[in-house]
Amino acid sequence: MRIAVLGTGMVGRAIAARAAELGHDVTVGTRDVAATRAGDWADWATAHTGVDLAAHADATADAELVVNATSGDGALPALTAAGEENLAGKVLLDIANPLDFSKGFPPTLSVLNDDSLGERIQRAFPRTRVVKALNTLTADLMTHPRQLADGDHTVFVSGDDAEAKKVVTELLTSFGHTDVIDLGDITTARGTEMLLPLWLRLYGGLGTALFNIKVVR
Amino acid sequence: MRIAVLGTGMVGRAIAARAAELGHDVTVGTRDVAATRAGDWADWATAHTGVDLAAHADATADAELVVNATSGDGALPALTAAGEENLAGKVLLDIANPLDFSKGFPPTLSVLNDDSLGERIQRAFPRTRVVKALNTLTADLMTHPRQLADGDHTVFVSGDDAEAKKVVTELLTSFGHTDVIDLGDITTARGTEMLLPLWLRLYGGLGTALFNIKVVR
């Protein structure tokens, strides 16, 4: 599958590397290709020769699946740069959390309670099939879940389009996830985004990001 | 231990019954004793003869541990009725969630992000040692956790007083909980209260309240 991963940070690189490893045709999207190449991208790219780099719009144009791996603040600008027309009809896996670090650590959320970043993206791009997922765990566990308790923990999908959730669930399963719970429509992204305050406190208390929640039932 | 359980609803009754079963001296506090007795309390009390009923202040006056098992809206009024002096120096196990049902189901939260109900209670009663706990699962699992996966799931404590958290943790352990994570000070109650939106969607999706999360690490 042709996958565009928007975002060159830890999450974007982890998803891009894993998807390429699994045989997908992956292009990472960035705001400024030259600036990204001038940073530490070169070293990473050398170790991941199967992954291309392009401007957001170019990465998205012929992608079948688009991944939003930007920071919360960067999500709407990156998707706008990717282009409404380029995104139309496509599955968008949205991993971003609307974290607000302006008051220090732990961050608060800039969207919550009766709205979510997932919903904002869906409203801004109504022709795109937004699926919120993987925003509840660290990048290394998003892509390699079996390293923790042999994958015996839970991830979630939220979205209005059942077929899009199926596509994302199959991708997660190919990463090694064994328990993918479909929470319902995109408004259920409020629940997973609002898990972040608990996640951040656990991260502080446990001293590692290599944990996840399991829904025991 | 002499325990006052403020609140006559499902949570209050479950905690009162379990604590009495474990040999504690339990009094349930209510706003209006006569009104409570005129409701369905009589049937419940017949089946739980070891549990007394009293006005909030009378229940709290000689208690060693006080449990806030009111609804979120009812918490501060009930604790005010219990009396600042009666609560001074005592451990208060706060189970309430600040749910706002005014816009229907699922409810939103009336306090969140940079505050929590647990913190509000601690600020209103600075001499009381508030511990937020058990607000992340259904009443029947608060008190009988072993019925689900033999207790292999997680509950949390948040509070500023280490000794108070120890008292609560021992009570939870006596109920059958095997994994009690100390998240830190009372501000960490934001994390567990903000888990409710996810809990409510899981409740809807799974069709049962008999589930809990486990922190896999």
CSV table of C-alpha atoms in Angstrom, one decimal, chain A residues 98-206:
chain,number,residue,atom,x,y,z
A,98,PRO,CA,-3.8,18.0,21.4
A,99,LEU,CA,-1.2,18.6,24.1
A,100,ASP,CA,-0.6,22.1,25.3
A,101,PHE,CA,2.9,22.5,26.8
A,102,SER,CA,2.5,26.3,27.3
A,103,LYS,CA,2.1,25.9,31.1
A,104,GLY,CA,4.9,23.3,31.4
A,105,PHE,CA,4.9,19.6,32.3
A,106,PRO,CA,2.6,17.7,32.5
A,107,PRO,CA,0.8,19.4,29.5
A,108,THR,CA,-2.9,20.0,29.5
A,109,LEU,CA,-5.2,19.4,26.5
A,110,SER,CA,-6.1,22.2,24.2
A,111,VAL,CA,-9.2,20.4,22.9
A,112,LEU,CA,-11.3,18.1,25.1
A,113,ASN,CA,-14.6,17.2,26.8
A,114,ASP,CA,-17.2,18.0,24.2
A,115,ASP,CA,-14.7,18.0,21.3
A,116,SER,CA,-11.4,16.3,20.2
A,117,LEU,CA,-8.7,16.8,17.7
A,118,GLY,CA,-9.9,13.8,15.8
A,119,GLU,CA,-13.3,15.5,15.4
A,120,ARG,CA,-11.7,18.8,14.4
A,121,ILE,CA,-9.8,17.1,11.7
A,122,GLN,CA,-12.9,15.3,10.5
A,123,ARG,CA,-14.9,18.5,10.4
A,124,ALA,CA,-12.1,20.4,8.5
A,125,PHE,CA,-11.7,17.6,6.0
A,126,PRO,CA,-15.2,16.1,5.6
A,127,ARG,CA,-14.3,14.1,2.5
A,128,THR,CA,-11.5,12.3,4.4
A,129,ARG,CA,-12.1,9.2,6.4
A,130,VAL,CA,-10.5,9.9,9.7
A,131,VAL,CA,-9.6,7.1,12.1
A,132,LYS,CA,-8.1,8.0,15.5
A,133,ALA,CA,-5.8,5.3,16.7
A,134,LEU,CA,-2.4,4.6,18.4
A,135,ASN,CA,-2.5,7.9,20.3
A,136,THR,CA,-2.6,6.1,23.6
A,137,LEU,CA,0.9,4.5,23.7
A,138,THR,CA,4.5,5.3,23.0
A,139,ALA,CA,5.9,5.1,19.4
A,140,ASP,CA,8.0,2.1,20.0
A,141,LEU,CA,4.9,0.1,21.3
A,142,MET,CA,2.7,1.4,18.5
A,143,THR,CA,4.9,-0.3,16.0
A,144,HIS,CA,6.3,-3.2,18.0
A,145,PRO,CA,3.6,-4.2,20.5
A,146,ARG,CA,4.8,-7.7,21.0
A,147,GLN,CA,7.8,-6.6,23.0
A,148,LEU,CA,5.5,-5.9,25.9
A,149,ALA,CA,3.7,-8.9,27.4
A,150,ASP,CA,3.7,-10.5,24.0
A,151,GLY,CA,1.2,-8.0,22.8
A,152,ASP,CA,-1.4,-8.7,25.5
A,153,HIS,CA,-2.7,-5.1,25.7
A,154,THR,CA,-5.2,-2.9,24.0
A,155,VAL,CA,-5.4,-0.2,21.3
A,156,PHE,CA,-8.5,1.6,20.1
A,157,VAL,CA,-10.0,2.8,16.8
A,158,SER,CA,-12.5,5.7,16.5
A,159,GLY,CA,-14.1,6.9,13.3
A,160,ASP,CA,-17.3,7.4,11.3
A,161,ASP,CA,-16.3,5.1,8.4
A,162,ALA,CA,-16.4,1.3,9.1
A,163,GLU,CA,-14.3,0.4,6.1
A,164,ALA,CA,-11.6,2.9,7.1
A,165,LYS,CA,-11.5,1.5,10.6
A,166,LYS,CA,-11.1,-2.0,9.0
A,167,VAL,CA,-8.1,-0.7,6.9
A,168,VAL,CA,-6.5,0.8,10.0
A,169,THR,CA,-7.2,-2.3,12.2
A,170,GLU,CA,-5.5,-4.5,9.6
A,171,LEU,CA,-2.5,-2.2,9.7
A,172,LEU,CA,-2.4,-2.4,13.5
A,173,THR,CA,-2.7,-6.1,13.4
A,174,SER,CA,0.2,-6.4,10.9
A,175,PHE,CA,2.3,-4.4,13.4
A,176,GLY,CA,1.5,-7.1,16.0
A,177,HIS,CA,-1.5,-5.7,17.9
A,178,THR,CA,-3.8,-8.4,19.2
A,179,ASP,CA,-6.6,-6.5,20.8
A,180,VAL,CA,-8.0,-3.6,18.8
A,181,ILE,CA,-11.3,-2.2,20.2
A,182,ASP,CA,-13.6,-0.3,17.9
A,183,LEU,CA,-15.0,2.4,20.3
A,184,GLY,CA,-17.5,3.8,17.7
A,185,ASP,CA,-17.7,7.1,15.8
A,186,ILE,CA,-15.1,9.8,15.8
A,187,THR,CA,-16.5,11.5,18.9
A,188,THR,CA,-15.1,8.5,20.9
A,189,ALA,CA,-11.7,10.0,20.2
A,190,ARG,CA,-12.5,12.3,23.2
A,191,GLY,CA,-12.0,9.2,25.3
A,192,THR,CA,-8.6,8.2,24.0
A,193,GLU,CA,-7.3,11.7,23.8
A,194,MET,CA,-8.4,12.4,27.4
A,195,LEU,CA,-6.4,9.3,28.5
A,196,LEU,CA,-3.3,11.3,28.0
A,197,PRO,CA,-3.3,12.9,31.5
A,198,LEU,CA,-3.3,9.5,33.1
A,199,TRP,CA,-0.7,8.2,30.6
A,200,LEU,CA,1.6,11.2,31.4
A,201,ARG,CA,1.4,10.6,35.2
A,202,LEU,CA,2.1,6.9,34.7
A,203,TYR,CA,5.0,7.7,32.5
A,204,GLY,CA,6.4,9.9,35.3
A,205,GLY,CA,5.7,7.3,38.0
A,206,LEU,CA,6.8,4.2,36.2
